[in-house]
Each structure stands twice: as structure tokens, then as C-alpha cells.
DNA sequence: TTGGATGCAAAGCCTTTGCATACCT
DNA sequence: AGGTATGCAAAGGCTTTGCATCCAA
């Protein structure tokens, strides 16, 4: 994790941004909750545990910055707010998707490589150059189907 | 299209809703703009052309109703508002996805059947029963890549 | 000291809701 | 008549912005 933080610091510095204490806390919260898909306010509440006087706007601004730098991703699960997850668009992460339970809202991580075959097709048929993709699968999770 | 309208009317009536003039206009706007992914406000403006005194709330309420009945779908392309498209979840529609140009925002319809193989896998690995899915592919469209 | 970073409060946007009125059966 | 549908305005919820202050290089 320290490696990720210092790499982030370099990435920011390269663009004349600073990895300030507040920004680092924000990033750490996301790293420590990789599978939780926190909303901005949830991130804010966790950052506040270590920096009680942090402002909500600061967290929003940090999240936007990280997103622009490609350190984190915003996802919309349809509940009216953005949710964030750490994730660089590298190979290991390319096939990371989500199962969304429409009954309880649970989000389950899921990996599948479905894109290789598609990428060449959309290039050929639409001359569209894919940079990233999102697959969301809606349905009923095992907990809810038992009830 | 008239067939779709009358089927919608029946579907509503079965649940004690009425396909009023306003609701029908709203549905027609969506049918006539199937590939446009209109926002609520855009739908509202189009409905207003025929019913100048329609209220925005009425359109919102109609959209919500149609969505609950499964006549239309709401999609989020990341621009801060919901967009709507007509589409029953039938077989012909199951493989309908979107290419989203991150430069100009253009949305391109795209069909691919990637789900059959996946469905059994998520059932086996996660005991998750899929009901629907969304695939969004981000990248650069042919218009923008030329520039 | 100088420009970015931050906190606070206000403003913005999209969407939903309350309520009185209008409509249809 | 009775309940649904509607318009209008207000309220809500999430996010962004303005501005004065703070901070670090």
C-alpha cells in the first residue's frame, strides 16, 4: 500500500499537484475499502475519523482529482450517488466487474474476460477505439434467493 | 408503433393505471426517439410541443411508471442525469449495449451476445441469478479519432 | 511570498413530493 | 362521487463553486 501511495504522490507531483495529508487520507480510505464501493459521504466520514475538521468539499475535490488521474473510478449503481473504487486500468483490473443484487443492493465483485473478442469487433464494425468498459449484471444474490 | 401503444395501454390497465394523453405522448416521444437516449427534460420539451401546459413532474412520473412496468429503461452515461430508452427486456433486446465516446459524448448502439457463457458461470460461482445486465464501452468514436 | 489547498456556506442541478385542482369513469 | 392524474411550487439530495484563509515550497 505504501508503494501505491508513493506512486500516487509522484503522479500528482508530475502535474504540479501535491499529495497533501487530506488527499492521502482520502486515498488510504479508498485503498483500505477496496471492495466497499464507498460514496463520497462515506469516504468523508471515514476521513473525518482521522481529521475531524476536514471539509466535505475537500473530499469531493480529492475524489475528482484522483479520478482524473486515473487512480480511482466512479461507478453508478443506480442509487443516486456516485461510488468510488480504487483501480488503475491495468491488465489485472481489466476484467473486474460487478454483480448487483436488485433486492438487497449487495455488490459482488466478479471477474470475466469478455472483451478481447469484442474489442476487435467494435473496431472493425464501428471504428471505435475502446479505452475501458463497464459490465453490470443485475439479479438476485444467493442470500436473497434463499428467502 | 400503434401496437406498442395499445399493448402499453393494456399493461397499464391491468394494474389500474390509465394511459392518459400525457402518458401516451411521453411514450410516443420515447418511441420516436429510440436511439437518442433522451433525458427527462428533453422528453419534457418534446412533449410540450404537443401539450404546451404539461408539467415537468408529470413527465417524471410517467417515466418512472413506464420504467416500473418494464416498458422503458433508465441508463446513466455519467453526465449527471438519467437517460431513457424504450426497450422491453425480450430476447431481441438482450444483447443491446452502448459505445460511449469520451470525447464528444456520442452514444452508439452495439449488439453482442456475451452473456450466455457468463450466466452459467455466475450461477455456479456465486449462486447469483441474473435478470439483466448492462455493458458500457468507453473510448473514442470514429469521428473523434480522425481529428 | 505565492500559488495551490482547504473549510464553510451558498448555490446548482436533477429529481421528488405536497397539495389543491382537474379529469375520467 | 371517488379515485387517479396533473400542474405548480417547494423541498430534497448530491455535488459544485465562491471566497477568504491557510499552508507549504
Coordinates of C-alpha atoms (C1' of nucleotides) in Angstrom, one line a residue:
Chain A
X1 CA 0.0 0.0 0.0
X2 CA 2.8 2.4 0.8
X3 CA 4.1 1.8 -2.7
X4 CA 0.7 2.8 -4.1
X5 CA 0.7 6.0 -2.0
X6 CA 4.1 7.0 -3.1
X7 CA 3.4 6.2 -6.7
X8 CA 0.3 8.4 -6.4
X9 CA 2.4 11.2 -4.9
X10 CA 4.7 11.1 -7.9
X11 CA 1.8 11.0 -10.3
X12 CA 0.4 14.1 -8.7
X13 CA 3.7 15.9 -8.5
X14 CA 4.3 15.3 -12.1
X15 CA 1.2 17.5 -12.7
X16 CA 2.1 20.1 -10.0
X17 CA -0.4 18.7 -7.5
X18 CA 0.5 17.8 -4.0
X19 CA -0.4 14.7 -2.1
X20 CA -1.5 16.6 1.0
X21 CA -2.4 15.0 4.2
X22 CA -6.1 15.2 3.4
X23 CA -5.6 13.8 0.0
X24 CA -3.5 11.0 1.3
X25 CA -6.1 10.1 3.9
X26 CA -8.8 10.1 1.2
X27 CA -6.8 7.7 -0.9
X28 CA -6.0 5.5 2.0
X29 CA -9.6 5.2 2.9
X30 CA -10.3 4.0 -0.6
X31 CA -7.4 1.6 -0.5
X32 CA -8.5 0.1 2.8
X33 CA -12.0 -0.3 1.5
X34 CA -11.3 -1.6 -1.9
X35 CA -14.4 -3.8 -2.1
X36 CA -16.8 -1.5 -0.5
X37 CA -17.7 1.0 -3.2
X38 CA -17.9 3.9 -0.8
X39 CA -19.9 7.0 -1.6
X40 CA -18.3 10.5 -1.3
X41 CA -20.1 11.0 2.0
X42 CA -18.9 7.6 3.3
X43 CA -15.4 8.4 2.4
X44 CA -15.8 11.8 4.1
X45 CA -17.0 10.2 7.3
X46 CA -14.0 7.8 7.3
X47 CA -11.5 10.6 6.7
X48 CA -13.1 12.6 9.5
X49 CA -12.2 9.9 11.9
X50 CA -8.5 10.9 11.5
X51 CA -9.1 14.6 10.6
X52 CA -12.2 15.8 12.3
X53 CA -12.1 19.2 10.7
X54 CA -11.9 18.0 7.1
X55 CA -14.5 19.6 4.8
X56 CA -16.8 17.6 2.6
X57 CA -15.8 19.7 -0.4
X58 CA -12.2 18.7 0.1
X59 CA -13.1 15.1 -0.2
X60 CA -15.2 15.8 -3.3
X61 CA -12.3 17.7 -4.8
X62 CA -9.8 14.9 -3.9
X63 CA -12.1 12.3 -5.4
X64 CA -12.4 14.2 -8.6
X65 CA -8.7 14.7 -8.8
X66 CA -7.9 11.1 -8.3
X67 CA -10.5 10.2 -10.9
X68 CA -9.0 12.5 -13.4
X69 CA -5.6 11.0 -12.8
X70 CA -7.0 7.5 -13.3
X71 CA -6.2 6.4 -9.7
X72 CA -9.8 5.6 -8.9
X73 CA -13.0 5.0 -10.7
X74 CA -16.5 6.3 -10.1
X75 CA -19.4 3.9 -10.6
X76 CA -23.1 4.4 -10.6
X77 CA -25.1 1.5 -9.1
X78 CA -28.3 3.4 -9.6
X79 CA -28.8 4.6 -6.1
X80 CA -28.5 8.3 -6.9
X81 CA -24.9 8.9 -5.8
X82 CA -21.5 8.1 -7.2
X83 CA -19.5 5.4 -5.6
X84 CA -15.7 5.1 -5.8
X85 CA -13.3 2.3 -6.0
X86 CA -9.5 2.2 -6.3
X87 CA -8.4 0.8 -9.5
X88 CA -5.8 1.5 -12.1
X89 CA -6.7 0.5 -15.6
X90 CA -4.1 -2.2 -15.9
X91 CA -4.4 -5.7 -17.1
X92 CA -5.1 -7.3 -13.8
X93 CA -8.0 -4.9 -13.4
X94 CA -9.4 -5.0 -16.9
X95 CA -11.9 -7.8 -16.2
X96 CA -13.2 -6.6 -12.9
X97 CA -17.0 -6.2 -13.0
X98 CA -20.0 -6.2 -10.6
X99 CA -23.0 -8.3 -9.8
X100 CA -25.7 -6.1 -8.3
X101 CA -28.5 -7.6 -6.3
X102 CA -31.7 -5.8 -7.1
X103 CA -33.2 -7.0 -3.8
X104 CA -30.7 -6.0 -1.2
X105 CA -28.3 -3.9 -3.1
X106 CA -25.3 -6.0 -2.4
X107 CA -22.4 -5.6 -4.8
X108 CA -20.3 -8.6 -5.6
X109 CA -17.0 -8.4 -7.5
X110 CA -16.8 -10.6 -10.5
X111 CA -14.1 -11.3 -13.0
X112 CA -14.5 -12.2 -16.6
X113 CA -12.6 -11.6 -19.7
X114 CA -15.2 -10.9 -22.3
X115 CA -13.5 -8.1 -24.1
X116 CA -10.8 -9.4 -26.3
X117 CA -13.2 -10.7 -28.8
X118 CA -15.4 -7.7 -28.6
X119 CA -12.6 -5.1 -29.0
X120 CA -11.7 -6.2 -32.5
X121 CA -15.3 -6.3 -33.5
X122 CA -16.2 -2.8 -32.5
X123 CA -13.0 -1.6 -34.1
X124 CA -14.0 -3.3 -37.3
X125 CA -17.7 -2.5 -37.3
X126 CA -17.7 1.0 -35.8
X127 CA -14.1 2.1 -36.0
X128 CA -14.4 2.8 -32.3
X129 CA -11.3 2.6 -30.1
X130 CA -12.1 1.2 -26.8
X131 CA -10.3 2.5 -23.8
X132 CA -12.4 1.0 -21.0
X133 CA -15.6 -0.7 -20.3
X134 CA -18.1 -1.5 -17.5
X135 CA -20.3 -4.5 -17.2
X136 CA -23.0 -4.6 -14.6
X137 CA -25.0 -7.7 -14.0
X138 CA -28.3 -7.3 -12.2
X139 CA -30.1 -10.1 -10.5
X140 CA -30.7 -11.8 -7.2
X141 CA -27.9 -12.8 -4.9
X142 CA -27.6 -16.1 -3.1
X143 CA -28.7 -14.6 0.2
X144 CA -31.8 -13.1 -1.2
X145 CA -32.8 -16.0 -3.4
X146 CA -32.9 -18.2 -0.3
X147 CA -35.6 -16.2 1.3
Chain B
X1 CA -45.9 1.7 -33.1
X2 CA -49.7 1.8 -32.6
X3 CA -49.4 -1.8 -31.5
X4 CA -46.9 -0.9 -28.9
X5 CA -49.1 1.9 -27.6
X6 CA -52.1 -0.3 -27.3
X7 CA -50.1 -3.0 -25.6
X8 CA -48.8 -0.5 -23.2
X9 CA -52.4 0.7 -22.5
X10 CA -53.3 -2.9 -21.6
X11 CA -50.3 -3.4 -19.5
X12 CA -51.2 -0.2 -17.5
X13 CA -54.9 -1.1 -17.3
X14 CA -54.1 -4.5 -15.8
X15 CA -52.6 -2.6 -12.9
X16 CA -55.3 0.1 -12.7
X17 CA -53.3 2.8 -14.3
X18 CA -54.6 4.7 -17.3
X19 CA -52.7 5.5 -20.4
X20 CA -53.7 9.2 -20.4
X21 CA -53.0 11.6 -23.2
X22 CA -49.9 12.9 -21.4
X23 CA -48.6 9.5 -20.7
X24 CA -49.2 8.4 -24.3
X25 CA -47.3 11.5 -25.6
X26 CA -44.4 10.7 -23.3
X27 CA -44.3 7.1 -24.5
X28 CA -44.6 8.2 -28.1
X29 CA -41.7 10.7 -27.7
X30 CA -39.5 7.8 -26.5
X31 CA -40.7 5.5 -29.3
X32 CA -40.0 8.2 -31.9
X33 CA -36.5 8.8 -30.5
X34 CA -35.5 5.2 -29.8
X35 CA -31.8 5.8 -30.5
X36 CA -31.5 9.2 -28.8
X37 CA -31.4 8.4 -25.1
X38 CA -33.3 11.4 -24.1
X39 CA -33.1 13.0 -20.6
X40 CA -36.2 13.7 -18.6
X41 CA -36.0 17.3 -19.6
X42 CA -35.6 16.6 -23.2
X43 CA -38.6 14.3 -23.2
X44 CA -40.5 17.1 -21.4
X45 CA -39.6 19.6 -24.1
X46 CA -40.7 17.3 -26.8
X47 CA -44.0 16.5 -25.1
X48 CA -44.5 20.3 -24.6
X49 CA -44.6 20.7 -28.4
X50 CA -47.9 19.0 -28.4
X51 CA -49.2 19.8 -24.9
X52 CA -47.8 23.2 -24.0
X53 CA -49.1 23.1 -20.5
X54 CA -47.7 19.8 -19.4
X55 CA -45.8 19.8 -16.2
X56 CA -42.3 18.5 -15.7
X57 CA -43.4 16.5 -12.8
X58 CA -45.9 14.7 -14.9
X59 CA -43.2 13.6 -17.3
X60 CA -41.0 12.4 -14.4
X61 CA -43.9 10.5 -13.0
X62 CA -44.7 8.9 -16.4
X63 CA -41.1 7.9 -16.9
X64 CA -41.0 6.3 -13.5
X65 CA -44.2 4.5 -14.2
X66 CA -43.1 3.1 -17.5
X67 CA -39.8 2.1 -16.0
X68 CA -41.5 0.1 -13.2
X69 CA -43.7 -1.6 -15.8
X70 CA -40.6 -2.5 -17.8
X71 CA -41.6 -0.5 -20.9
X72 CA -38.5 1.7 -20.8
X73 CA -35.1 1.6 -19.2
X74 CA -33.1 4.3 -17.5
X75 CA -29.4 4.5 -18.2
X76 CA -26.7 6.6 -16.8
X77 CA -24.0 7.6 -19.2
X78 CA -22.2 9.6 -16.5
X79 CA -23.4 13.1 -17.4
X80 CA -25.4 13.6 -14.2
X81 CA -28.8 12.8 -15.4
X82 CA -30.8 9.7 -16.2
X83 CA -31.5 9.0 -19.8
X84 CA -34.3 6.9 -21.1
X85 CA -34.8 4.4 -23.9
X86 CA -37.7 2.3 -25.0
X87 CA -36.9 -1.3 -24.6
X88 CA -38.7 -4.4 -23.4
X89 CA -36.4 -7.0 -21.9
X90 CA -37.1 -9.5 -24.5
X91 CA -34.6 -11.7 -26.4
X92 CA -34.1 -9.3 -29.3
X93 CA -33.1 -6.7 -26.8
X94 CA -30.9 -8.7 -24.5
X95 CA -27.7 -8.0 -26.3
X96 CA -28.2 -4.3 -26.9
X97 CA -25.3 -2.2 -25.4
X98 CA -23.7 1.1 -25.8
X99 CA -20.4 2.5 -27.0
X100 CA -19.8 5.9 -25.3
X101 CA -17.3 8.3 -26.9
X102 CA -15.4 10.0 -24.1
X103 CA -14.5 12.9 -26.3
X104 CA -17.8 14.0 -27.9
X105 CA -20.3 12.1 -25.8
X106 CA -21.8 10.3 -28.8
X107 CA -23.7 7.1 -27.9
X108 CA -23.5 4.3 -30.4
X109 CA -25.8 1.3 -30.2
X110 CA -24.0 -2.0 -30.3
X111 CA -25.1 -5.6 -30.2
X112 CA -23.2 -8.5 -28.8
X113 CA -24.1 -11.8 -27.1
X114 CA -21.7 -12.2 -24.3
X115 CA -23.9 -13.4 -21.7
X116 CA -24.8 -17.0 -22.3
X117 CA -21.4 -18.2 -21.2
X118 CA -21.3 -15.8 -18.3
X119 CA -24.7 -16.6 -16.9
X120 CA -23.9 -20.2 -16.0
X121 CA -20.6 -19.1 -14.5
X122 CA -22.0 -16.6 -12.1
X123 CA -24.7 -19.0 -11.1
X124 CA -22.1 -21.7 -10.4
X125 CA -19.5 -19.5 -8.7
X126 CA -21.7 -17.0 -6.9
X127 CA -25.2 -18.6 -6.9
X128 CA -26.4 -15.3 -8.4
X129 CA -29.4 -15.3 -10.6
X130 CA -29.0 -12.9 -13.4
X131 CA -32.1 -10.9 -14.5
X132 CA -30.4 -8.3 -16.7
X133 CA -27.1 -6.7 -17.5
X134 CA -25.6 -3.5 -18.9
X135 CA -22.4 -3.2 -20.8
X136 CA -20.9 0.2 -21.4
X137 CA -17.8 0.5 -23.6
X138 CA -15.9 3.8 -23.3
X139 CA -13.5 5.0 -26.0
X140 CA -13.1 7.2 -28.9
X141 CA -15.5 7.2 -31.8
X142 CA -14.5 7.3 -35.5
X143 CA -15.4 10.9 -35.9
X144 CA -13.2 12.0 -33.0
X145 CA -10.3 9.7 -33.7
X146 CA -9.9 11.4 -37.1
X147 CA -9.3 14.8 -35.5
Chain C
dT1 C1' 5.6 35.1 -0.8
dT2 C1' 3.0 33.0 -3.9
dG3 C1' 0.0 29.7 -5.8
dG4 C1' -2.3 25.6 -4.6
dA5 C1' -5.3 23.5 -0.9
dT6 C1' -8.9 23.9 2.4
dG7 C1' -13.4 24.9 5.2
dC8 C1' -17.6 26.8 5.1
dA9 C1' -21.6 28.3 3.3
dA10 C1' -24.2 29.2 -0.6
dA11 C1' -25.6 27.9 -5.0
dG12 C1' -26.7 24.4 -8.7
dC13 C1' -28.9 20.6 -10.8
dC14 C1' -31.7 17.0 -11.3
dT15 C1' -35.5 14.7 -9.2
dT16 C1' -39.2 14.0 -5.9
dT17 C1' -43.1 15.4 -3.1
dG18 C1' -47.2 18.0 -1.2
dC19 C1' -51.2 19.9 -2.2
dA20 C1' -55.1 21.7 -4.4
dT21 C1' -57.4 21.2 -8.8
dA22 C1' -59.0 18.9 -12.8
dC23 C1' -60.3 14.8 -15.1
dC24 C1' -62.5 10.4 -16.1
dT25 C1' -65.4 6.5 -15.2
Chain D
dA1 C1' -68.9 10.8 -6.4
dG2 C1' -64.4 8.7 -6.0
dG3 C1' -60.1 8.0 -7.1
dT4 C1' -56.4 8.8 -10.3
dA5 C1' -53.8 12.2 -12.9
dT6 C1' -51.9 16.7 -13.2
dG7 C1' -49.6 21.5 -12.6
dC8 C1' -47.2 24.3 -9.7
dA9 C1' -44.1 25.3 -6.4
dA10 C1' -41.4 23.9 -2.7
dA11 C1' -38.4 20.7 -0.8
dG12 C1' -34.7 17.1 -1.1
dG13 C1' -30.3 15.0 -2.1
dC14 C1' -26.0 15.0 -4.1
dT15 C1' -22.4 17.8 -6.0
dT16 C1' -20.0 22.0 -7.2
dT17 C1' -18.5 26.7 -6.6
dG18 C1' -17.1 31.3 -4.5
dC19 C1' -14.4 33.2 -1.4
dA20 C1' -11.5 34.2 2.4
dT21 C1' -7.9 31.8 4.9
dC22 C1' -4.2 28.6 5.4
dC23 C1' -0.3 26.3 4.2
dA24 C1' 3.9 24.5 2.1
dA25 C1' 7.7 25.0 -1.1

